[in-house]
Coordinates of C-alpha atoms in Angstrom, one line a residue:
M1023 CA -7.0 -18.1 -25.8
R1024 CA -6.3 -16.0 -29.4
R1025 CA -3.1 -13.9 -28.9
C1026 CA -2.6 -10.5 -30.4
S1027 CA 0.5 -10.5 -32.7
F1028 CA 2.8 -7.7 -31.6
E1029 CA 6.1 -8.5 -32.6
R1030 CA 6.9 -5.1 -34.2
R1031 CA 7.0 -3.6 -31.3
G1032 CA 7.6 -6.2 -28.7
F1033 CA 4.2 -6.8 -27.2
R1034 CA 4.1 -10.3 -28.7
F1035 CA 6.9 -11.1 -26.3
L1036 CA 5.0 -9.6 -23.6
L1037 CA 1.7 -11.0 -23.8
F1038 CA 3.5 -14.6 -24.2
L1039 CA 5.3 -14.1 -20.9
V1040 CA 2.0 -13.0 -19.3
S1041 CA 0.4 -15.9 -20.4
A1042 CA 3.3 -18.1 -19.2
I1043 CA 2.7 -17.4 -15.7
G1044 CA -0.7 -17.9 -15.8
V1045 CA -2.1 -14.4 -15.5
W1046 CA -3.9 -14.8 -18.8
G1047 CA -4.9 -18.5 -18.6
A1048 CA -8.6 -19.6 -19.3
M1049 CA -10.6 -17.8 -16.8
T1050 CA -14.0 -19.1 -16.0
T1051 CA -14.1 -17.5 -12.8
V1052 CA -13.3 -13.9 -11.2
R1053 CA -10.5 -15.8 -8.9
A1054 CA -9.1 -17.7 -12.3
A1055 CA -9.3 -13.4 -13.9
E1056 CA -6.5 -12.9 -10.9
S1057 CA -4.6 -15.6 -10.7
T1058 CA -1.1 -14.4 -10.1
A1059 CA 1.1 -17.0 -9.9
A1060 CA 4.0 -15.0 -10.5
E1061 CA 3.6 -11.2 -10.7
P1062 CA 4.1 -9.5 -14.2
R1063 CA 5.4 -6.2 -15.2
P1064 CA 2.3 -3.9 -15.2
I1065 CA 1.5 -2.5 -18.7
P1066 CA 2.2 1.2 -19.0
V1067 CA -0.8 3.0 -20.1
I1068 CA -2.8 6.2 -21.2
Y1069 CA -5.9 6.3 -20.5
D1070 CA -7.8 9.4 -22.8
S1071 CA -11.7 10.3 -22.0
D1072 CA -14.3 12.6 -22.4
I1073 CA -14.9 11.9 -18.6
G1074 CA -18.0 14.1 -17.3
D1075 CA -20.4 13.4 -20.1
D1076 CA -21.7 10.1 -19.1
I1077 CA -20.8 8.6 -15.8
D1078 CA -19.2 5.4 -17.3
D1079 CA -16.0 7.1 -17.8
T1080 CA -15.7 7.8 -14.3
W1081 CA -16.4 4.1 -13.1
A1082 CA -13.8 2.9 -15.9
L1083 CA -11.2 5.2 -14.3
A1084 CA -11.8 3.9 -10.9
F1085 CA -11.6 0.2 -12.7
L1086 CA -8.4 1.2 -14.1
L1087 CA -6.5 2.7 -10.6
K1088 CA -8.0 -0.4 -9.2
S1089 CA -6.3 -3.0 -11.4
P1090 CA -2.8 -3.8 -10.5
E1091 CA -2.2 -5.1 -14.2
L1092 CA -1.9 -1.9 -15.4
D1093 CA 0.4 1.1 -14.9
V1094 CA -0.9 4.7 -15.4
K1095 CA 1.2 7.2 -16.6
L1096 CA -1.2 9.8 -17.8
V1097 CA -4.7 10.9 -18.1
V1098 CA -5.9 13.1 -20.4
G1099 CA -9.7 14.9 -20.9
D1100 CA -10.5 14.6 -24.4
Y1101 CA -13.2 16.2 -26.5
G1102 CA -12.8 19.6 -25.0
N1103 CA -14.5 21.5 -21.5
P1104 CA -10.4 21.1 -20.5
I1105 CA -10.8 22.2 -17.2
Y1106 CA -14.4 20.4 -16.3
R1107 CA -12.5 17.1 -17.1
G1108 CA -9.4 17.8 -15.6
K1109 CA -10.8 18.5 -12.2
L1110 CA -12.4 15.6 -12.5
M1111 CA -9.5 13.2 -13.1
A1112 CA -7.2 15.5 -10.6
K1113 CA -9.6 14.8 -8.0
L1114 CA -10.4 11.4 -8.4
L1115 CA -6.5 10.4 -8.5
E1116 CA -6.4 12.6 -5.3
V1117 CA -9.0 10.4 -3.7
A1118 CA -7.0 7.0 -5.1
G1119 CA -3.9 8.5 -3.5
R1120 CA -2.3 8.8 -7.2
T1121 CA -1.1 12.0 -7.6
D1122 CA 2.1 10.6 -9.5
V1123 CA -0.2 10.3 -12.1
A1124 CA 0.3 13.4 -14.6
V1125 CA -3.1 14.7 -16.0
G1126 CA -3.2 16.4 -19.3
L1127 CA -6.3 18.9 -20.4
A1128 CA -8.3 18.4 -23.1
A1129 CA -7.9 20.1 -26.6
G1130 CA -10.7 22.9 -27.6
G1131 CA -13.0 25.0 -25.2
G1132 CA -15.9 24.4 -23.1
N1133 CA -17.7 26.7 -20.1
G1134 CA -16.2 24.3 -17.6
E1135 CA -19.5 22.7 -16.4
G1136 CA -21.0 19.3 -16.8
R1137 CA -23.1 16.5 -15.4
Q1138 CA -20.6 16.2 -12.5
S1139 CA -20.0 19.9 -11.9
A1140 CA -21.6 19.5 -8.1
W1141 CA -18.9 16.7 -7.3
I1142 CA -15.8 19.3 -7.9
Q1143 CA -17.5 22.6 -7.6
D1144 CA -15.1 23.5 -4.6
Y1145 CA -12.4 21.6 -5.8
D1146 CA -9.5 24.1 -7.4
L1147 CA -7.4 22.5 -10.3
S1148 CA -4.1 24.3 -9.1
T1149 CA -3.8 22.6 -5.9
Y1150 CA -3.3 19.3 -7.5
P1151 CA 0.0 18.3 -6.2
G1152 CA 1.1 16.0 -9.3
K1153 CA 1.9 17.3 -12.4
V1154 CA -0.7 19.3 -14.9
Y1155 CA -0.3 19.2 -18.5
K1156 CA -2.0 22.6 -20.4
D1157 CA -1.2 20.7 -23.8
G1158 CA -2.9 17.4 -23.3
V1159 CA -1.9 16.3 -26.6
Q1160 CA 1.6 16.8 -26.3
A1161 CA 1.6 15.2 -23.0
I1162 CA 0.3 11.9 -25.0
I1163 CA 3.0 12.2 -27.6
D1164 CA 5.8 13.1 -25.2
T1165 CA 5.1 10.0 -22.7
I1166 CA 4.8 7.9 -25.9
M1167 CA 7.9 8.7 -27.3
Q1168 CA 9.9 9.1 -24.2
S1169 CA 8.6 5.5 -22.5
P1170 CA 11.2 3.0 -22.6
E1171 CA 8.6 0.2 -23.7
P1172 CA 5.5 0.2 -25.6
I1173 CA 2.6 2.5 -24.1
T1174 CA -1.2 1.1 -24.5
V1175 CA -3.8 3.9 -25.0
I1176 CA -7.1 3.1 -23.3
A1177 CA -9.5 5.5 -25.6
V1178 CA -13.2 6.1 -24.0
G1179 CA -14.2 8.9 -25.7
P1180 CA -14.0 10.8 -28.9
L1181 CA -11.2 10.8 -30.3
P1182 CA -9.8 14.6 -31.5
N1183 CA -6.8 14.4 -29.0
L1184 CA -5.2 11.4 -30.7
A1185 CA -5.9 12.3 -34.1
L1186 CA -3.9 15.9 -33.5
A1187 CA -1.1 13.5 -31.8
L1188 CA -1.0 11.4 -34.9
E1189 CA -0.8 14.8 -37.5
R1190 CA 2.3 16.2 -34.8
E1191 CA 4.2 13.1 -34.4
P1192 CA 3.1 9.9 -36.6
R1193 CA 5.8 8.0 -34.9
I1194 CA 3.4 7.2 -31.7
A1195 CA 1.6 4.8 -33.8
E1196 CA 4.7 2.7 -33.8
K1197 CA 5.4 2.9 -30.3
A1198 CA 1.9 2.2 -28.9
R1199 CA -1.3 -0.2 -29.4
F1200 CA -4.6 1.3 -29.0
V1201 CA -7.4 -0.1 -27.1
G1202 CA -10.8 1.7 -27.6
M1203 CA -14.7 1.7 -26.8
H1204 CA -15.8 2.2 -29.7
G1205 CA -18.1 1.0 -32.5
S1206 CA -21.2 -1.1 -33.1
V1207 CA -20.3 -3.6 -35.7
R1208 CA -23.5 -6.3 -35.8
L1209 CA -25.3 -5.1 -32.4
G1210 CA -26.5 -1.7 -31.7
Y1211 CA -27.4 0.1 -28.4
G1212 CA -28.9 -2.3 -25.8
G1213 CA -28.4 -5.6 -27.7
N1214 CA -30.4 -4.0 -30.6
K1215 CA -29.8 -6.3 -33.5
T1216 CA -29.3 -3.4 -36.0
P1217 CA -25.9 -1.8 -35.5
A1218 CA -26.0 2.2 -34.5
A1219 CA -23.6 4.9 -35.1
E1220 CA -22.1 4.8 -31.6
Y1221 CA -21.3 7.8 -29.9
N1222 CA -17.8 8.2 -29.7
V1223 CA -17.3 7.7 -33.1
R1224 CA -20.4 9.7 -34.4
A1225 CA -19.2 12.6 -32.4
D1226 CA -16.1 13.6 -34.7
A1227 CA -16.2 11.0 -37.2
S1228 CA -13.4 12.3 -39.0
S1229 CA -11.3 12.2 -36.1
C1230 CA -12.0 8.3 -35.4
Q1231 CA -11.2 7.6 -39.1
K1232 CA -7.3 9.1 -38.8
V1233 CA -7.2 7.0 -35.6
F1234 CA -8.6 3.9 -37.2
K1235 CA -6.1 4.0 -40.3
A1236 CA -2.8 4.7 -37.8
P1237 CA -0.6 1.7 -38.0
W1238 CA -1.0 0.5 -34.5
D1239 CA -1.9 -2.5 -33.3
M1240 CA -5.7 -1.9 -32.2
V1241 CA -8.3 -3.6 -30.2
I1242 CA -12.2 -2.5 -29.7
A1243 CA -14.9 -2.7 -27.4
P1244 CA -17.8 -1.7 -29.6
L1245 CA -21.7 -2.1 -28.3
D1246 CA -21.5 -5.5 -29.1
T1247 CA -20.3 -6.4 -26.1
C1248 CA -20.0 -3.1 -23.8
G1249 CA -23.4 -1.9 -24.6
L1250 CA -24.9 -5.0 -22.6
I1251 CA -22.8 -4.1 -19.1
H1252 CA -24.6 -3.3 -15.9
L1253 CA -24.4 -4.0 -12.5
R1254 CA -27.5 -4.5 -10.5
G1255 CA -29.3 -6.5 -7.7
E1256 CA -26.0 -7.4 -4.7
K1257 CA -23.8 -6.8 -7.5
Y1258 CA -24.8 -2.9 -7.3
K1259 CA -25.4 -3.0 -3.8
K1260 CA -21.6 -4.1 -2.7
V1261 CA -20.5 -0.9 -4.9
L1262 CA -23.3 1.2 -3.5
E1263 CA -22.3 0.4 0.1
S1264 CA -18.6 0.1 -0.1
K1265 CA -16.2 2.1 2.2
E1266 CA -13.3 1.9 -0.5
P1267 CA -12.4 5.6 -1.0
L1268 CA -12.6 5.3 -5.2
A1269 CA -16.1 3.0 -4.9
R1270 CA -17.3 6.1 -2.7
A1271 CA -16.0 8.5 -5.1
V1272 CA -17.6 6.5 -7.8
I1273 CA -21.0 6.4 -6.2
E1274 CA -21.2 10.2 -5.5
N1275 CA -20.1 11.1 -9.0
Y1276 CA -23.1 8.6 -10.0
R1277 CA -25.4 10.6 -8.0
A1278 CA -24.4 14.0 -9.5
W1279 CA -24.3 12.4 -12.9
A1280 CA -28.0 11.2 -12.0
A1281 CA -29.1 14.5 -10.4
A1282 CA -28.4 16.5 -13.3
Q1283 CA -30.7 13.9 -15.1
K1284 CA -33.5 15.2 -13.3
N1285 CA -33.7 11.4 -12.2
P1286 CA -31.7 11.0 -8.6
D1287 CA -33.3 8.1 -7.4
M1288 CA -31.4 5.9 -10.3
A1289 CA -28.3 5.7 -8.5
N1290 CA -30.2 4.2 -5.7
H1291 CA -30.8 1.0 -7.6
A1292 CA -28.4 0.1 -10.8
S1293 CA -25.8 1.2 -12.7
S1294 CA -26.2 2.9 -16.0
T1295 CA -24.5 1.2 -18.9
L1296 CA -20.7 0.6 -18.0
F1297 CA -19.2 0.9 -21.5
D1298 CA -15.8 2.1 -21.2
T1299 CA -15.2 -0.5 -18.6
E1300 CA -14.7 -3.5 -21.1
A1301 CA -12.1 -1.4 -22.7
V1302 CA -9.8 -1.2 -19.2
Y1303 CA -10.2 -4.9 -19.2
L1304 CA -9.0 -5.4 -22.7
A1305 CA -5.6 -3.7 -21.8
W1306 CA -4.8 -6.5 -20.1
A1307 CA -6.8 -9.7 -20.5
E1308 CA -9.5 -11.2 -23.1
D1309 CA -10.6 -14.4 -21.8
L1310 CA -14.1 -13.3 -20.9
V1311 CA -15.1 -12.2 -24.3
Q1312 CA -15.0 -13.9 -27.8
I1313 CA -12.5 -11.9 -30.2
E1314 CA -12.7 -11.9 -33.9
E1315 CA -9.9 -10.2 -36.1
L1316 CA -11.7 -7.8 -38.2
N1317 CA -11.4 -5.6 -41.3
I1318 CA -13.3 -2.1 -40.2
S1319 CA -14.1 0.9 -41.9
V1320 CA -15.5 3.9 -40.3
T1321 CA -18.1 5.9 -42.6
D1322 CA -18.4 9.4 -42.5
D1323 CA -21.9 9.6 -40.8
G1324 CA -20.1 7.6 -37.6
M1325 CA -20.9 4.0 -38.7
T1326 CA -18.0 1.1 -38.1
V1327 CA -18.3 -1.4 -40.8
E1328 CA -16.6 -5.0 -41.6
D1329 CA -14.9 -4.0 -44.6
P1330 CA -12.3 -6.2 -46.8
K1331 CA -10.4 -2.6 -47.5
G1332 CA -10.5 -1.7 -43.9
K1333 CA -8.2 -1.5 -40.8
T1334 CA -7.4 -5.0 -39.5
M1335 CA -7.8 -5.0 -35.8
R1336 CA -9.3 -7.1 -33.1
V1337 CA -12.8 -6.8 -31.6
A1338 CA -14.6 -8.3 -29.0
T1339 CA -17.8 -9.2 -31.0
A1340 CA -19.3 -11.3 -27.8
W1341 CA -19.2 -12.4 -24.0
K1342 CA -17.9 -15.7 -23.3
N1343 CA -19.1 -15.1 -19.6
M1344 CA -20.3 -11.4 -18.9
G1345 CA -21.3 -12.2 -14.8
A1346 CA -17.7 -12.8 -14.4
F1347 CA -16.5 -9.6 -15.8
E1348 CA -19.5 -7.8 -13.7
D1349 CA -18.0 -10.2 -10.4
L1350 CA -14.4 -8.6 -11.7
L1351 CA -15.5 -5.1 -11.5
V1352 CA -17.2 -5.5 -8.6
Q1353 CA -14.3 -7.2 -6.4
R1354 CA -11.9 -4.3 -8.1
L1355 CA -13.7 -1.8 -7.0
T1356 CA -14.7 -2.6 -3.7
E1357 CA -11.9 -5.2 -2.6
P1358 CA -9.7 -3.4 0.7
T1359 CA -6.5 -2.7 -1.1
N1360 CA -4.9 -1.6 1.6
R1361 CA -2.8 -3.9 4.1
F1362 CA -4.0 -1.5 7.3
E1363 CA -7.7 -1.8 7.1
K1364 CA -7.6 -4.1 10.1
D1365 CA -6.3 -1.6 11.9
I1366 CA -8.2 1.2 10.5
A1367 CA -11.8 -1.0 11.2
A1368 CA -10.5 -1.5 14.5
F1369 CA -10.5 2.1 15.0
E1370 CA -14.3 2.3 13.8
K1371 CA -15.1 -0.5 16.0
A1372 CA -14.0 1.8 19.3
D1373 CA -15.3 4.5 18.3
L1374 CA -18.9 2.6 17.9
T1375 CA -18.3 1.8 21.8
S1376 CA -16.6 5.0 23.2
P1377 CA -17.5 7.7 20.2
A1378 CA -13.9 10.2 20.1
P1379 CA -14.3 13.8 21.1
K1380 CA -15.3 16.2 18.3
G1381 CA -13.0 19.6 18.1
A1382 CA -10.2 17.6 19.7
V1383 CA -6.8 17.2 18.5
L1384 CA -5.9 14.5 16.5
F1385 CA -2.3 12.6 16.2
T1386 CA -2.2 10.5 13.3
G1387 CA 0.4 8.7 11.2
S1388 CA 2.9 5.7 11.4
S1389 CA 4.4 3.8 14.4
S1390 CA 5.9 6.9 15.8
I1391 CA 2.2 8.1 16.7
R1392 CA 1.2 4.1 17.4
M1393 CA 3.6 3.7 19.9
W1394 CA 3.2 7.0 21.7
N1395 CA 1.3 5.4 24.6
S1396 CA 1.5 8.3 26.9
L1397 CA -0.1 11.1 24.6
R1398 CA -3.3 11.4 26.7
E1399 CA -0.8 12.1 29.9
D1400 CA 1.7 14.1 27.9
F1401 CA -1.1 16.6 27.0
P1402 CA -3.4 16.7 30.1
N1403 CA -5.2 20.0 29.4
I1404 CA -6.6 19.4 25.9
K1405 CA -8.6 16.2 24.4
T1406 CA -6.6 14.1 22.5
I1407 CA -7.2 11.7 19.6
R1408 CA -4.4 8.9 18.8
R1409 CA -4.8 7.3 15.3
G1410 CA -1.3 5.7 14.4
F1411 CA -1.0 2.9 12.1
G1412 CA 2.7 1.5 12.2
G1413 CA 4.6 1.1 8.9
S1414 CA 2.6 3.1 7.2
Q1415 CA 3.2 6.2 4.6
F1416 CA 1.4 8.8 3.5
S1417 CA -0.4 6.9 0.4
D1418 CA -2.3 5.1 3.1
L1419 CA -3.4 8.1 5.7
I1420 CA -4.4 9.7 2.4
H1421 CA -6.6 6.4 1.5
F1422 CA -8.5 6.3 5.0
V1423 CA -8.5 10.3 5.5
D1424 CA -12.4 9.9 5.3
R1425 CA -12.4 7.5 7.8
I1426 CA -9.9 8.1 10.6
V1427 CA -9.8 11.6 10.2
I1428 CA -12.4 13.6 8.8
P1429 CA -15.4 11.8 11.1
Y1430 CA -13.6 13.2 14.0
A1431 CA -13.8 16.8 13.1
P1432 CA -10.6 17.7 14.8
R1433 CA -9.7 21.5 15.4
M1434 CA -5.9 20.5 14.8
I1435 CA -4.4 17.8 13.4
F1436 CA -0.8 16.4 14.1
V1437 CA 0.7 14.2 11.4
Y1438 CA 3.8 12.2 11.5
E1439 CA 4.8 10.3 8.2
G1440 CA 7.2 10.6 5.6
D1441 CA 9.8 8.0 7.3
N1442 CA 8.6 5.1 5.9
D1443 CA 8.0 7.0 2.4
I1444 CA 11.7 7.7 2.4
A1445 CA 13.0 4.3 3.8
S1446 CA 10.9 2.7 0.8
G1447 CA 12.7 5.0 -1.9
K1448 CA 10.3 7.8 -2.3
S1449 CA 12.0 10.9 -3.4
P1450 CA 11.5 14.3 -1.2
E1451 CA 9.6 15.8 -4.0
H1452 CA 7.3 12.5 -4.0
V1453 CA 6.5 13.3 0.1
E1454 CA 6.3 16.7 -0.4
R1455 CA 3.6 15.8 -3.0
D1456 CA 1.6 13.0 -1.1
Y1457 CA 1.5 16.0 2.1
R1458 CA -0.3 18.5 -0.4
T1459 CA -2.5 15.8 -1.2
F1460 CA -3.2 15.2 2.5
V1461 CA -4.0 18.3 3.1
N1462 CA -6.1 19.0 0.3
S1463 CA -7.9 15.9 1.2
V1464 CA -8.7 17.6 4.7
R1465 CA -9.4 20.9 3.6
R1466 CA -12.2 19.6 1.1
S1467 CA -14.0 18.8 4.3
L1468 CA -12.7 20.8 7.0
P1469 CA -11.4 24.0 5.5
D1470 CA -10.7 25.5 8.8
T1471 CA -8.7 22.9 10.8
R1472 CA -5.5 23.5 11.3
I1473 CA -2.5 20.9 10.3
G1474 CA 1.2 20.5 11.9
F1475 CA 3.6 18.4 10.7
I1476 CA 5.7 16.7 12.8
A1477 CA 9.1 16.4 11.0
I1478 CA 10.5 13.7 10.1
K1479 CA 12.9 12.3 12.7
P1480 CA 16.8 12.1 12.4
S1481 CA 17.4 8.4 14.1
I1482 CA 20.2 5.8 14.5
A1483 CA 18.5 3.2 12.3
R1484 CA 18.0 5.4 9.3
W1485 CA 20.9 7.8 9.6
N1486 CA 22.0 7.0 6.1
L1487 CA 18.7 8.5 5.0
W1488 CA 19.3 11.9 6.6
G1489 CA 20.3 14.0 3.4
P1490 CA 16.8 13.2 1.8
I1491 CA 14.7 13.3 5.1
A1492 CA 16.0 16.6 5.2
E1493 CA 15.3 18.1 2.0
A1494 CA 11.9 16.3 2.8
N1495 CA 11.5 18.7 5.7
N1496 CA 12.8 21.5 4.9
R1497 CA 10.3 21.3 1.5
I1498 CA 7.5 21.2 3.9
A1499 CA 8.8 23.5 6.2
R1500 CA 8.4 26.1 2.9
L1501 CA 4.9 25.7 2.6
A1502 CA 4.1 26.3 6.2
E1503 CA 5.6 29.6 5.8
S1504 CA 3.3 30.6 3.2
D1505 CA -0.2 28.8 4.7
P1506 CA -1.6 30.1 8.2
L1507 CA -3.1 26.6 8.9
L1508 CA 0.3 24.9 8.3
T1509 CA 2.4 24.4 10.9
Y1510 CA 6.0 22.6 10.4
V1511 CA 6.9 20.9 13.9
D1512 CA 10.6 20.9 14.3
I1513 CA 11.8 18.2 16.3
A1514 CA 14.7 17.6 14.4
T1515 CA 16.5 20.6 15.6
P1516 CA 16.6 19.3 19.2
M1517 CA 17.1 15.6 18.6
L1518 CA 20.1 16.6 17.1
K1519 CA 21.1 19.5 19.6
N1520 CA 23.5 17.2 21.7
A1521 CA 25.1 15.3 19.0
P1522 CA 28.6 15.8 17.5
A1523 CA 28.1 17.5 13.8
G1524 CA 27.6 14.8 11.0
S1525 CA 26.6 12.1 13.7
P1526 CA 22.9 11.1 15.0
P1527 CA 20.9 11.9 17.9
P1528 CA 21.8 10.4 20.8
A1529 CA 20.8 6.6 21.5
S1530 CA 19.0 7.8 24.9
L1531 CA 16.4 8.7 22.6
F1532 CA 15.5 5.8 21.2
V1533 CA 15.1 2.2 21.9
K1534 CA 17.2 -0.6 21.1
D1535 CA 16.0 -0.7 17.3
G1536 CA 17.5 2.8 16.9
L1537 CA 14.4 3.7 15.2
H1538 CA 11.7 4.1 17.9
L1539 CA 11.3 7.2 20.3
S1540 CA 12.1 6.2 23.9
A1541 CA 10.7 7.8 27.1
E1542 CA 12.8 10.6 26.9
G1543 CA 12.7 11.1 22.9
Y1544 CA 8.6 11.1 23.6
A1545 CA 9.3 13.7 26.3
L1546 CA 11.1 15.8 23.7
W1547 CA 8.6 16.0 21.4
T1548 CA 6.2 16.6 24.1
R1549 CA 7.8 20.1 24.6
V1550 CA 8.2 20.9 21.1
V1551 CA 4.5 19.9 20.0
Q1552 CA 3.1 22.0 23.2
A1553 CA 5.0 25.0 22.4
A1554 CA 3.5 24.8 18.7
L1555 CA 0.1 24.1 20.3
D1556 CA 0.5 27.4 22.2
S1557 CA 1.6 29.6 19.8
Q1558 CA -1.7 28.6 17.9

């Protein structure tokens, strides 16, 4: 494999290390493409996109979020229409359970409408639990300049953001590399033998010229290769029928986009051209394409031409194995990425033989819910559903919300998560943000359903974590004070009532491990939860 030359910014060592452990070895099959004899450090990336115009940007973002080789730090809308693009990105990040990723808004104006507006018609960007930067250009600069390691910028749209960023802070080119879906070198759209003025270049040729002249290392996916990518037949069917949340979101967006194109049936049969997905792949591997080092210039009318005086960059000029790339894309989008898939599938199978009642009270969360075997007997006067999966965190529950929460249409939800989150090292702020994401995910389908957060319990086994646990509880309690549909169920105070100051709860509330509840512990919880129910 021909490797990039990145000595100046440390990229050569990174790629050599990744190659040495086998991830970037010769790949002729999808399995080989994902060889991970050892886990390399993910490559930090910024995704800059005119998402919401063509649908391929949405496919590419989903592919990016399902690629463990890449560590997404920031997603930024580009080429105007900032609120529309910001909503699309934020909602997709919520679906993925990745509200740790910041959203930057595009420079320029716009009316907030686009071909995928139907998917975000009820989405309020102000509810995004993560950070939203109004100045997306400055967010790009800050992310690059403050990063302790080089950033890879994946750009899949016109380039006014990056041109402005280079104008404000030229040094970003010294701390980043550029991977883009841009240009047409020897082939045009659909494999046409005549090169074309590719849209991402032609739409703002001046900005593209500035970006292409900057002194960063560059890799581009031109129409020569990216313009040939489609999913058809069984490959497309796998994505179309997938239950994976991001795959479902992609298809929902595709249907909205196709309807806006006055061709709604197209989403039932095959994908459109998936130009931008190749740029995501090139951010971490090049084995399935033929790479040439070429000197490229951008003309005023948006052509990308070979020119001895042009910028030297690596160009994917032909496919070695496009079928393997298509397989990789399908596999990434559709494969279960959550260790609780078997648990969730078991719940779904049980629902087929014994459907859960609608309008019941749902209890969901981690092992404290899973092990509440007396739940039905503890609440004999209400219909209850128990969907707990031990060891889970909020991100897991968010991942499966459309499968084990929404279908039941419960009148109230009691959720217990956060215990394992704090134990894994997540901050109280992170737990609060994930709770907000869960609430948002529920309300998009069930706006009137009440949600009760069962406080993260103090325990003997995790008493050393009581400080951050108490802070997380306090943060979520404050949310409930200002929202009539949210309830904070304080089981922590009564659990500590009979304990000496500064000591964990009595051992009688737990089984031998000092973490999970005993019958006495569940009896205490029952009293507190019942009081919360009575107050509704």
